[in-house]
Amino acid sequence: MNTETLTASEPSSRQAHRISAADAADMLLRHRDGVLPALAVFDVRDENSYRAAHIDAAIRLAEATFPQQIRGLNRTTPVLIYCYHGNASRTWAQWFADFRFPEVYSVDGGYPAFSDALATRSAGQQGTPVAGMDARADLLAFLQTHGFDPFDLNAPRQHGLTALMRAALAGHEGVVDALLACGADISRRNMDGNNALWLACVSGNAAIVRRLVQAGIDIDNRNDMGATCLMYAASAGKAEMVALLLECGADPQVLNFDDARAVDLAATRSCLQLLRHTIG
């Protein structure tokens, strides 16, 4: 790439990150729903391939247009880049990282995988109506109080929170149970990429954590910064939550985007003791 007229302001050690096609689809759908305020999607395949088919809203990126695109893009904007199979996009993603874009992701599997994942996730976004006369009064009251649509339990509201996330954050065990019984989507993530389990950990409600894990929620979900619930609990000094997550099967060896594990983030001695077996 010719960068004679466009150079990084200073040497950067930032690294671009690889992202699964499913997670890329999740980010794009959250952006379309208004949950993720900004997102740039770039297609780095050849022009004919782009014209034949591309991800909706993706902009074709080439060496000739890179300087223009990078100048016009706010550095706080998350960037998704895909190619044919997920190889060339990693080089492009690193170029963005070299210019100090903190959230740059190369999509594993390229366009075919991204397109398939997007179709699969889009098909699963149908509204989930609450069962009419059998709907619990406390659930309906909760939905009304927080402005959620009873005919689309998965529709996000402020900060990208779904009804399930809001109930988990508030510690409403009965409402969480009712939402799970009505088929609320446990895979949804908010504007930061956190699922309902993270919100349950924030509230510190062990019963809700157990219910969500039993329902099959991704206990090792990494948010948009690569952090898991276990990392959050350790960094917040929530020793009881750290112990519970480990009991439920959380993986303490997962790395965030800074290559740190939960043990590296432990804020208290009690949290460190719970995670010391992961050292070495």
PDB file of C-alpha atoms in Angstrom:
ATOM      1  CA  MET A   1       0.000   0.000   0.000  1.00  0.00           C
ATOM      2  CA  ASN A   2       1.280   3.479  -0.888  1.00  0.00           C
ATOM      3  CA  THR A   3       1.037   5.635   2.227  1.00  0.00           C
ATOM      4  CA  GLU A   4       3.224   8.535   1.086  1.00  0.00           C
ATOM      5  CA  THR A   5       0.419  11.014   1.774  1.00  0.00           C
ATOM      6  CA  LEU A   6      -1.105   9.188   4.732  1.00  0.00           C
ATOM      7  CA  THR A   7       0.955   8.049   7.674  1.00  0.00           C
ATOM      8  CA  ALA A   8       0.146   6.992  11.191  1.00  0.00           C
ATOM      9  CA  SER A   9       0.602   9.841  13.672  1.00  0.00           C
ATOM     10  CA  GLU A  10       2.994   7.703  15.752  1.00  0.00           C
ATOM     11  CA  PRO A  11       4.108   4.068  15.921  1.00  0.00           C
ATOM     12  CA  SER A  12       1.303   1.880  17.170  1.00  0.00           C
ATOM     13  CA  SER A  13       1.360  -1.490  18.888  1.00  0.00           C
ATOM     14  CA  ARG A  14      -2.364  -1.963  18.436  1.00  0.00           C
ATOM     15  CA  GLN A  15      -3.481  -5.267  17.025  1.00  0.00           C
ATOM     16  CA  ALA A  16      -6.449  -6.014  14.822  1.00  0.00           C
ATOM     17  CA  HIS A  17      -8.653  -8.855  15.977  1.00  0.00           C
ATOM     18  CA  ARG A  18     -10.290 -11.812  14.294  1.00  0.00           C
ATOM     19  CA  ILE A  19     -14.013 -12.245  14.795  1.00  0.00           C
ATOM     20  CA  SER A  20     -16.265 -15.175  13.993  1.00  0.00           C
ATOM     21  CA  ALA A  21     -18.866 -14.753  11.270  1.00  0.00           C
ATOM     22  CA  ALA A  22     -21.607 -15.257  13.875  1.00  0.00           C
ATOM     23  CA  ASP A  23     -20.248 -12.461  16.074  1.00  0.00           C
ATOM     24  CA  ALA A  24     -19.834 -10.200  13.048  1.00  0.00           C
ATOM     25  CA  ALA A  25     -23.466 -10.836  12.103  1.00  0.00           C
ATOM     26  CA  ASP A  26     -24.462 -10.052  15.677  1.00  0.00           C
ATOM     27  CA  MET A  27     -22.624  -6.709  15.542  1.00  0.00           C
ATOM     28  CA  LEU A  28     -24.233  -5.770  12.237  1.00  0.00           C
ATOM     29  CA  LEU A  29     -27.730  -6.654  13.427  1.00  0.00           C
ATOM     30  CA  ARG A  30     -27.211  -4.689  16.631  1.00  0.00           C
ATOM     31  CA  HIS A  31     -26.171  -1.728  14.492  1.00  0.00           C
ATOM     32  CA  ARG A  32     -29.245  -2.072  12.296  1.00  0.00           C
ATOM     33  CA  ASP A  33     -31.436  -2.172  15.411  1.00  0.00           C
ATOM     34  CA  GLY A  34     -29.825   1.009  16.686  1.00  0.00           C
ATOM     35  CA  VAL A  35     -28.203  -0.815  19.589  1.00  0.00           C
ATOM     36  CA  LEU A  36     -24.675  -0.245  18.278  1.00  0.00           C
ATOM     37  CA  PRO A  37     -24.595   3.458  17.315  1.00  0.00           C
ATOM     38  CA  ALA A  38     -21.792   3.302  14.754  1.00  0.00           C
ATOM     39  CA  LEU A  39     -20.275   0.571  12.610  1.00  0.00           C
ATOM     40  CA  ALA A  40     -18.259   0.552   9.389  1.00  0.00           C
ATOM     41  CA  VAL A  41     -18.260  -2.549   7.178  1.00  0.00           C
ATOM     42  CA  PHE A  42     -15.712  -2.924   4.389  1.00  0.00           C
ATOM     43  CA  ASP A  43     -15.524  -5.467   1.559  1.00  0.00           C
ATOM     44  CA  VAL A  44     -11.959  -5.918   0.275  1.00  0.00           C
ATOM     45  CA  ARG A  45     -12.723  -8.387  -2.519  1.00  0.00           C
ATOM     46  CA  ASP A  46     -12.375  -7.496  -6.189  1.00  0.00           C
ATOM     47  CA  GLU A  47     -14.925  -5.208  -7.813  1.00  0.00           C
ATOM     48  CA  ASN A  48     -16.691  -7.957  -9.782  1.00  0.00           C
ATOM     49  CA  SER A  49     -17.210 -10.067  -6.671  1.00  0.00           C
ATOM     50  CA  TYR A  50     -18.522  -7.040  -4.804  1.00  0.00           C
ATOM     51  CA  ARG A  51     -20.963  -6.191  -7.594  1.00  0.00           C
ATOM     52  CA  ALA A  52     -22.181  -9.782  -7.775  1.00  0.00           C
ATOM     53  CA  ALA A  53     -23.044  -9.926  -4.077  1.00  0.00           C
ATOM     54  CA  HIS A  54     -22.023  -8.170  -0.889  1.00  0.00           C
ATOM     55  CA  ILE A  55     -23.191  -7.534   2.654  1.00  0.00           C
ATOM     56  CA  ASP A  56     -25.818  -4.805   2.707  1.00  0.00           C
ATOM     57  CA  ALA A  57     -24.245  -1.457   3.714  1.00  0.00           C
ATOM     58  CA  ALA A  58     -20.706  -2.754   3.115  1.00  0.00           C
ATOM     59  CA  ILE A  59     -18.380  -0.374   1.273  1.00  0.00           C
ATOM     60  CA  ARG A  60     -15.847  -1.768  -1.157  1.00  0.00           C
ATOM     61  CA  LEU A  61     -12.328  -0.896  -0.036  1.00  0.00           C
ATOM     62  CA  ALA A  62      -9.250  -0.812  -2.263  1.00  0.00           C
ATOM     63  CA  GLU A  63      -5.746   0.594  -1.897  1.00  0.00           C
ATOM     64  CA  ALA A  64      -6.719   3.627  -3.966  1.00  0.00           C
ATOM     65  CA  THR A  65      -9.659   4.478  -1.712  1.00  0.00           C
ATOM     66  CA  PHE A  66      -8.089   3.584   1.643  1.00  0.00           C
ATOM     67  CA  PRO A  67      -6.721   7.095   2.392  1.00  0.00           C
ATOM     68  CA  GLN A  68     -10.093   8.696   1.677  1.00  0.00           C
ATOM     69  CA  GLN A  69     -12.006   6.173   3.759  1.00  0.00           C
ATOM     70  CA  ILE A  70      -9.681   6.368   6.736  1.00  0.00           C
ATOM     71  CA  ARG A  71      -9.741  10.159   6.788  1.00  0.00           C
ATOM     72  CA  GLY A  72     -13.523  10.274   6.778  1.00  0.00           C
ATOM     73  CA  LEU A  73     -14.018   7.697   9.515  1.00  0.00           C
ATOM     74  CA  ASN A  74     -14.172   8.527  13.212  1.00  0.00           C
ATOM     75  CA  ARG A  75     -11.541   6.475  15.016  1.00  0.00           C
ATOM     76  CA  THR A  76     -14.049   5.428  17.665  1.00  0.00           C
ATOM     77  CA  THR A  77     -16.142   3.636  15.034  1.00  0.00           C
ATOM     78  CA  PRO A  78     -15.926  -0.174  15.182  1.00  0.00           C
ATOM     79  CA  VAL A  79     -14.741  -1.604  11.850  1.00  0.00           C
ATOM     80  CA  LEU A  80     -15.621  -4.971  10.288  1.00  0.00           C
ATOM     81  CA  ILE A  81     -13.606  -6.151   7.283  1.00  0.00           C
ATOM     82  CA  TYR A  82     -14.284  -9.230   5.184  1.00  0.00           C
ATOM     83  CA  CYS A  83     -12.645 -10.745   2.118  1.00  0.00           C
ATOM     84  CA  TYR A  84     -13.006 -14.084   0.310  1.00  0.00           C
ATOM     85  CA  HIS A  85     -12.074 -16.510   3.085  1.00  0.00           C
ATOM     86  CA  GLY A  86     -10.814 -14.402   6.001  1.00  0.00           C
ATOM     87  CA  ASN A  87      -7.130 -14.164   5.105  1.00  0.00           C
ATOM     88  CA  ALA A  88      -6.524 -10.893   3.232  1.00  0.00           C
ATOM     89  CA  SER A  89      -8.929  -9.089   5.539  1.00  0.00           C
ATOM     90  CA  ARG A  90      -6.514  -9.646   8.431  1.00  0.00           C
ATOM     91  CA  THR A  91      -3.878  -7.557   6.659  1.00  0.00           C
ATOM     92  CA  TRP A  92      -6.380  -4.806   5.957  1.00  0.00           C
ATOM     93  CA  ALA A  93      -7.572  -4.869   9.551  1.00  0.00           C
ATOM     94  CA  GLN A  94      -4.016  -4.437  10.792  1.00  0.00           C
ATOM     95  CA  TRP A  95      -3.621  -1.363   8.594  1.00  0.00           C
ATOM     96  CA  PHE A  96      -6.598   0.214  10.342  1.00  0.00           C
ATOM     97  CA  ALA A  97      -5.124  -0.762  13.705  1.00  0.00           C
ATOM     98  CA  ASP A  98      -1.814   0.845  12.716  1.00  0.00           C
ATOM     99  CA  PHE A  99      -3.727   4.092  12.246  1.00  0.00           C
ATOM    100  CA  ARG A 100      -4.977   3.794  15.825  1.00  0.00           C
ATOM    101  CA  PHE A 101      -8.468   2.447  15.252  1.00  0.00           C
ATOM    102  CA  PRO A 102      -9.100   0.545  18.516  1.00  0.00           C
ATOM    103  CA  GLU A 103     -11.918  -1.733  17.345  1.00  0.00           C
ATOM    104  CA  VAL A 104     -11.023  -3.432  14.071  1.00  0.00           C
ATOM    105  CA  TYR A 105     -12.166  -6.962  13.248  1.00  0.00           C
ATOM    106  CA  SER A 106     -11.324  -9.328  10.410  1.00  0.00           C
ATOM    107  CA  VAL A 107     -14.238 -11.694   9.749  1.00  0.00           C
ATOM    108  CA  ASP A 108     -13.213 -15.355   9.811  1.00  0.00           C
ATOM    109  CA  GLY A 109     -14.463 -17.285   6.789  1.00  0.00           C
ATOM    110  CA  GLY A 110     -14.909 -14.181   4.668  1.00  0.00           C
ATOM    111  CA  TYR A 111     -18.012 -13.234   2.721  1.00  0.00           C
ATOM    112  CA  PRO A 112     -19.623 -16.710   2.445  1.00  0.00           C
ATOM    113  CA  ALA A 113     -19.485 -17.326   6.195  1.00  0.00           C
ATOM    114  CA  PHE A 114     -20.567 -13.767   7.036  1.00  0.00           C
ATOM    115  CA  SER A 115     -23.503 -13.902   4.626  1.00  0.00           C
ATOM    116  CA  ASP A 116     -24.680 -17.281   5.917  1.00  0.00           C
ATOM    117  CA  ALA A 117     -24.388 -16.202   9.559  1.00  0.00           C
ATOM    118  CA  LEU A 118     -26.299 -13.016   8.849  1.00  0.00           C
ATOM    119  CA  ALA A 119     -29.114 -14.944   7.166  1.00  0.00           C
ATOM    120  CA  THR A 120     -29.305 -17.372  10.076  1.00  0.00           C
ATOM    121  CA  ARG A 121     -29.374 -14.634  12.722  1.00  0.00           C
ATOM    122  CA  SER A 122     -31.878 -12.538  10.770  1.00  0.00           C
ATOM    123  CA  ALA A 123     -34.231 -15.512  10.495  1.00  0.00           C
ATOM    124  CA  GLY A 124     -34.139 -15.867  14.266  1.00  0.00           C
ATOM    125  CA  GLN A 125     -35.188 -12.286  14.941  1.00  0.00           C
ATOM    126  CA  GLN A 126     -38.911 -12.855  14.652  1.00  0.00           C
ATOM    127  CA  GLY A 127     -41.090 -11.400  17.383  1.00  0.00           C
ATOM    128  CA  THR A 128     -41.950 -13.629  20.328  1.00  0.00           C
ATOM    129  CA  PRO A 129     -45.485 -12.918  21.585  1.00  0.00           C
ATOM    130  CA  VAL A 130     -46.380 -13.476  25.207  1.00  0.00           C
ATOM    131  CA  ALA A 131     -48.988 -16.222  25.499  1.00  0.00           C
ATOM    132  CA  GLY A 132     -52.304 -14.352  25.831  1.00  0.00           C
ATOM    133  CA  MET A 133     -54.337 -15.371  28.887  1.00  0.00           C
ATOM    134  CA  ASP A 134     -51.505 -17.403  30.368  1.00  0.00           C
ATOM    135  CA  ALA A 135     -49.143 -14.440  30.509  1.00  0.00           C
ATOM    136  CA  ARG A 136     -48.095 -13.633  34.057  1.00  0.00           C
ATOM    137  CA  ALA A 137     -49.310 -10.349  35.490  1.00  0.00           C
ATOM    138  CA  ASP A 138     -45.872  -9.521  36.930  1.00  0.00           C
ATOM    139  CA  LEU A 139     -44.281 -10.019  33.517  1.00  0.00           C
ATOM    140  CA  LEU A 140     -46.789  -7.791  31.742  1.00  0.00           C
ATOM    141  CA  ALA A 141     -46.400  -5.133  34.435  1.00  0.00           C
ATOM    142  CA  PHE A 142     -42.615  -5.275  34.068  1.00  0.00           C
ATOM    143  CA  LEU A 143     -42.814  -4.932  30.281  1.00  0.00           C
ATOM    144  CA  GLN A 144     -45.166  -1.971  30.559  1.00  0.00           C
ATOM    145  CA  THR A 145     -43.093  -0.219  33.227  1.00  0.00           C
ATOM    146  CA  HIS A 146     -39.918  -0.425  31.158  1.00  0.00           C
ATOM    147  CA  GLY A 147     -41.516   0.224  27.771  1.00  0.00           C
ATOM    148  CA  PHE A 148     -40.976  -3.211  26.235  1.00  0.00           C
ATOM    149  CA  ASP A 149     -43.196  -4.627  23.495  1.00  0.00           C
ATOM    150  CA  PRO A 150     -45.111  -7.707  24.732  1.00  0.00           C
ATOM    151  CA  PHE A 151     -45.263  -8.954  21.133  1.00  0.00           C
ATOM    152  CA  ASP A 152     -41.501  -8.703  20.627  1.00  0.00           C
ATOM    153  CA  LEU A 153     -39.714  -9.691  23.801  1.00  0.00           C
ATOM    154  CA  ASN A 154     -36.333  -9.441  22.103  1.00  0.00           C
ATOM    155  CA  ALA A 155     -36.661  -5.828  20.943  1.00  0.00           C
ATOM    156  CA  PRO A 156     -33.913  -3.731  22.575  1.00  0.00           C
ATOM    157  CA  ARG A 157     -34.442  -0.465  24.392  1.00  0.00           C
ATOM    158  CA  GLN A 158     -32.009   2.010  26.009  1.00  0.00           C
ATOM    159  CA  HIS A 159     -28.362   0.902  25.866  1.00  0.00           C
ATOM    160  CA  GLY A 160     -29.460  -2.082  23.785  1.00  0.00           C
ATOM    161  CA  LEU A 161     -31.006  -3.875  26.748  1.00  0.00           C
ATOM    162  CA  THR A 162     -33.675  -6.468  26.043  1.00  0.00           C
ATOM    163  CA  ALA A 163     -36.378  -7.309  28.573  1.00  0.00           C
ATOM    164  CA  LEU A 164     -34.349 -10.317  29.726  1.00  0.00           C
ATOM    165  CA  MET A 165     -31.256  -8.186  30.268  1.00  0.00           C
ATOM    166  CA  ARG A 166     -33.232  -5.543  32.152  1.00  0.00           C
ATOM    167  CA  ALA A 167     -34.858  -8.158  34.386  1.00  0.00           C
ATOM    168  CA  ALA A 168     -31.473  -9.756  35.084  1.00  0.00           C
ATOM    169  CA  LEU A 169     -29.981  -6.371  35.949  1.00  0.00           C
ATOM    170  CA  ALA A 170     -32.885  -5.576  38.279  1.00  0.00           C
ATOM    171  CA  GLY A 171     -32.683  -8.991  39.939  1.00  0.00           C
ATOM    172  CA  HIS A 172     -36.302  -9.927  39.099  1.00  0.00           C
ATOM    173  CA  GLU A 173     -36.105 -13.714  39.317  1.00  0.00           C
ATOM    174  CA  GLY A 174     -39.792 -14.290  38.571  1.00  0.00           C
ATOM    175  CA  VAL A 175     -39.706 -12.084  35.486  1.00  0.00           C
ATOM    176  CA  VAL A 176     -36.544 -13.803  34.247  1.00  0.00           C
ATOM    177  CA  ASP A 177     -38.259 -17.183  34.647  1.00  0.00           C
ATOM    178  CA  ALA A 178     -41.329 -15.955  32.767  1.00  0.00           C
ATOM    179  CA  LEU A 179     -39.268 -14.492  29.934  1.00  0.00           C
ATOM    180  CA  LEU A 180     -37.296 -17.703  29.541  1.00  0.00           C
ATOM    181  CA  ALA A 181     -40.554 -19.680  29.515  1.00  0.00           C
ATOM    182  CA  CYS A 182     -41.855 -17.400  26.749  1.00  0.00           C
ATOM    183  CA  GLY A 183     -38.782 -18.048  24.622  1.00  0.00           C
ATOM    184  CA  ALA A 184     -36.794 -14.848  25.129  1.00  0.00           C
ATOM    185  CA  ASP A 185     -33.538 -15.034  23.164  1.00  0.00           C
ATOM    186  CA  ILE A 186     -30.614 -15.646  25.531  1.00  0.00           C
ATOM    187  CA  SER A 187     -28.067 -14.986  22.776  1.00  0.00           C
ATOM    188  CA  ARG A 188     -28.895 -11.283  22.411  1.00  0.00           C
ATOM    189  CA  ARG A 189     -26.162  -8.794  23.304  1.00  0.00           C
ATOM    190  CA  ASN A 190     -26.389  -5.124  24.235  1.00  0.00           C
ATOM    191  CA  MET A 191     -24.526  -2.161  22.748  1.00  0.00           C
ATOM    192  CA  ASP A 192     -21.337  -3.253  24.520  1.00  0.00           C
ATOM    193  CA  GLY A 193     -21.642  -6.861  23.395  1.00  0.00           C
ATOM    194  CA  ASN A 194     -22.735  -8.196  26.788  1.00  0.00           C
ATOM    195  CA  ASN A 195     -25.438 -10.819  27.190  1.00  0.00           C
ATOM    196  CA  ALA A 196     -27.972 -11.149  30.013  1.00  0.00           C
ATOM    197  CA  LEU A 197     -25.531 -13.144  32.136  1.00  0.00           C
ATOM    198  CA  TRP A 198     -23.250 -10.123  32.458  1.00  0.00           C
ATOM    199  CA  LEU A 199     -26.185  -8.059  33.743  1.00  0.00           C
ATOM    200  CA  ALA A 200     -27.036 -10.792  36.242  1.00  0.00           C
ATOM    201  CA  CYS A 201     -23.440 -10.662  37.473  1.00  0.00           C
ATOM    202  CA  VAL A 202     -23.719  -6.895  37.870  1.00  0.00           C
ATOM    203  CA  SER A 203     -26.837  -7.333  40.001  1.00  0.00           C
ATOM    204  CA  GLY A 204     -25.117 -10.107  41.941  1.00  0.00           C
ATOM    205  CA  ASN A 205     -28.158 -12.380  41.781  1.00  0.00           C
ATOM    206  CA  ALA A 206     -26.848 -15.941  41.983  1.00  0.00           C
ATOM    207  CA  ALA A 207     -30.246 -17.522  41.306  1.00  0.00           C
ATOM    208  CA  ILE A 208     -30.595 -15.664  38.004  1.00  0.00           C
ATOM    209  CA  VAL A 209     -27.040 -16.578  37.024  1.00  0.00           C
ATOM    210  CA  ARG A 210     -27.862 -20.250  37.585  1.00  0.00           C
ATOM    211  CA  ARG A 211     -31.138 -19.999  35.645  1.00  0.00           C
ATOM    212  CA  LEU A 212     -29.446 -18.389  32.650  1.00  0.00           C
ATOM    213  CA  VAL A 213     -26.638 -20.953  32.635  1.00  0.00           C
ATOM    214  CA  GLN A 214     -29.176 -23.780  32.849  1.00  0.00           C
ATOM    215  CA  ALA A 215     -31.006 -22.209  29.900  1.00  0.00           C
ATOM    216  CA  GLY A 216     -27.824 -22.510  27.839  1.00  0.00           C
ATOM    217  CA  ILE A 217     -26.549 -18.936  27.759  1.00  0.00           C
ATOM    218  CA  ASP A 218     -22.961 -18.507  26.568  1.00  0.00           C
ATOM    219  CA  ILE A 219     -21.097 -18.299  29.879  1.00  0.00           C
ATOM    220  CA  ASP A 220     -17.857 -17.344  28.104  1.00  0.00           C
ATOM    221  CA  ASN A 221     -19.340 -14.692  25.810  1.00  0.00           C
ATOM    222  CA  ARG A 222     -16.730 -12.040  25.058  1.00  0.00           C
ATOM    223  CA  ASN A 223     -18.058  -8.515  24.707  1.00  0.00           C
ATOM    224  CA  ASP A 224     -16.816  -5.972  22.190  1.00  0.00           C
ATOM    225  CA  MET A 225     -13.656  -5.474  24.258  1.00  0.00           C
ATOM    226  CA  GLY A 226     -13.070  -9.199  24.645  1.00  0.00           C
ATOM    227  CA  ALA A 227     -14.151  -9.353  28.295  1.00  0.00           C
ATOM    228  CA  THR A 228     -16.120 -12.254  29.789  1.00  0.00           C
ATOM    229  CA  CYS A 229     -18.407 -12.336  32.816  1.00  0.00           C
ATOM    230  CA  LEU A 230     -15.657 -14.035  34.804  1.00  0.00           C
ATOM    231  CA  MET A 231     -13.250 -11.230  33.947  1.00  0.00           C
ATOM    232  CA  TYR A 232     -15.831  -8.665  35.038  1.00  0.00           C
ATOM    233  CA  ALA A 233     -16.505 -10.416  38.339  1.00  0.00           C
ATOM    234  CA  ALA A 234     -12.785 -10.743  39.086  1.00  0.00           C
ATOM    235  CA  SER A 235     -12.043  -7.118  38.210  1.00  0.00           C
ATOM    236  CA  ALA A 236     -14.999  -5.922  40.303  1.00  0.00           C
ATOM    237  CA  GLY A 237     -13.881  -7.906  43.337  1.00  0.00           C
ATOM    238  CA  LYS A 238     -17.026 -10.067  43.340  1.00  0.00           C
ATOM    239  CA  ALA A 239     -15.513 -13.198  44.874  1.00  0.00           C
ATOM    240  CA  GLU A 240     -18.834 -15.009  45.372  1.00  0.00           C
ATOM    241  CA  MET A 241     -19.705 -14.420  41.725  1.00  0.00           C
ATOM    242  CA  VAL A 242     -16.260 -15.607  40.608  1.00  0.00           C
ATOM    243  CA  ALA A 243     -16.762 -18.816  42.585  1.00  0.00           C
ATOM    244  CA  LEU A 244     -20.244 -19.311  41.154  1.00  0.00           C
ATOM    245  CA  LEU A 245     -19.141 -18.769  37.553  1.00  0.00           C
ATOM    246  CA  LEU A 246     -16.274 -21.219  37.984  1.00  0.00           C
ATOM    247  CA  GLU A 247     -18.706 -23.735  39.482  1.00  0.00           C
ATOM    248  CA  CYS A 248     -20.974 -23.247  36.458  1.00  0.00           C
ATOM    249  CA  GLY A 249     -18.126 -23.964  34.054  1.00  0.00           C
ATOM    250  CA  ALA A 250     -16.727 -20.562  33.090  1.00  0.00           C
ATOM    251  CA  ASP A 251     -13.356 -20.879  31.363  1.00  0.00           C
ATOM    252  CA  PRO A 252     -10.675 -18.944  33.299  1.00  0.00           C
ATOM    253  CA  GLN A 253      -8.187 -19.289  30.440  1.00  0.00           C
ATOM    254  CA  VAL A 254     -10.100 -17.083  27.982  1.00  0.00           C
ATOM    255  CA  LEU A 255      -8.064 -14.046  26.888  1.00  0.00           C
ATOM    256  CA  ASN A 256      -9.427 -10.569  26.304  1.00  0.00           C
ATOM    257  CA  PHE A 257      -8.152  -8.347  23.497  1.00  0.00           C
ATOM    258  CA  ASP A 258      -5.220  -7.288  25.686  1.00  0.00           C
ATOM    259  CA  ASP A 259      -4.249 -10.942  26.201  1.00  0.00           C
ATOM    260  CA  ALA A 260      -5.310 -10.800  29.855  1.00  0.00           C
ATOM    261  CA  ARG A 261      -7.129 -13.584  31.703  1.00  0.00           C
ATOM    262  CA  ALA A 262      -9.501 -13.275  34.634  1.00  0.00           C
ATOM    263  CA  VAL A 263      -6.662 -13.921  37.084  1.00  0.00           C
ATOM    264  CA  ASP A 264      -4.722 -10.988  35.637  1.00  0.00           C
ATOM    265  CA  LEU A 265      -7.681  -8.716  36.367  1.00  0.00           C
ATOM    266  CA  ALA A 266      -8.409  -9.903  39.907  1.00  0.00           C
ATOM    267  CA  ALA A 267      -9.028  -6.855  42.101  1.00  0.00           C
ATOM    268  CA  THR A 268      -8.991  -8.544  45.505  1.00  0.00           C
ATOM    269  CA  ARG A 269      -7.010 -11.255  47.245  1.00  0.00           C
ATOM    270  CA  SER A 270     -10.092 -13.449  47.546  1.00  0.00           C
ATOM    271  CA  CYS A 271     -10.661 -13.303  43.787  1.00  0.00           C
ATOM    272  CA  LEU A 272      -6.994 -14.019  43.155  1.00  0.00           C
ATOM    273  CA  GLN A 273      -7.087 -17.051  45.443  1.00  0.00           C
ATOM    274  CA  LEU A 274     -10.080 -18.432  43.564  1.00  0.00           C
ATOM    275  CA  LEU A 275      -8.207 -18.074  40.274  1.00  0.00           C
ATOM    276  CA  ARG A 276      -4.649 -18.895  41.343  1.00  0.00           C
ATOM    277  CA  HIS A 277      -4.947 -22.425  39.965  1.00  0.00           C
ATOM    278  CA  THR A 278      -4.957 -20.879  36.473  1.00  0.00           C
ATOM    279  CA  ILE A 279      -1.486 -19.366  36.915  1.00  0.00           C
ATOM    280  CA  GLY A 280       1.393 -21.157  35.248  1.00  0.00           C
TER     281      GLY A 280
END
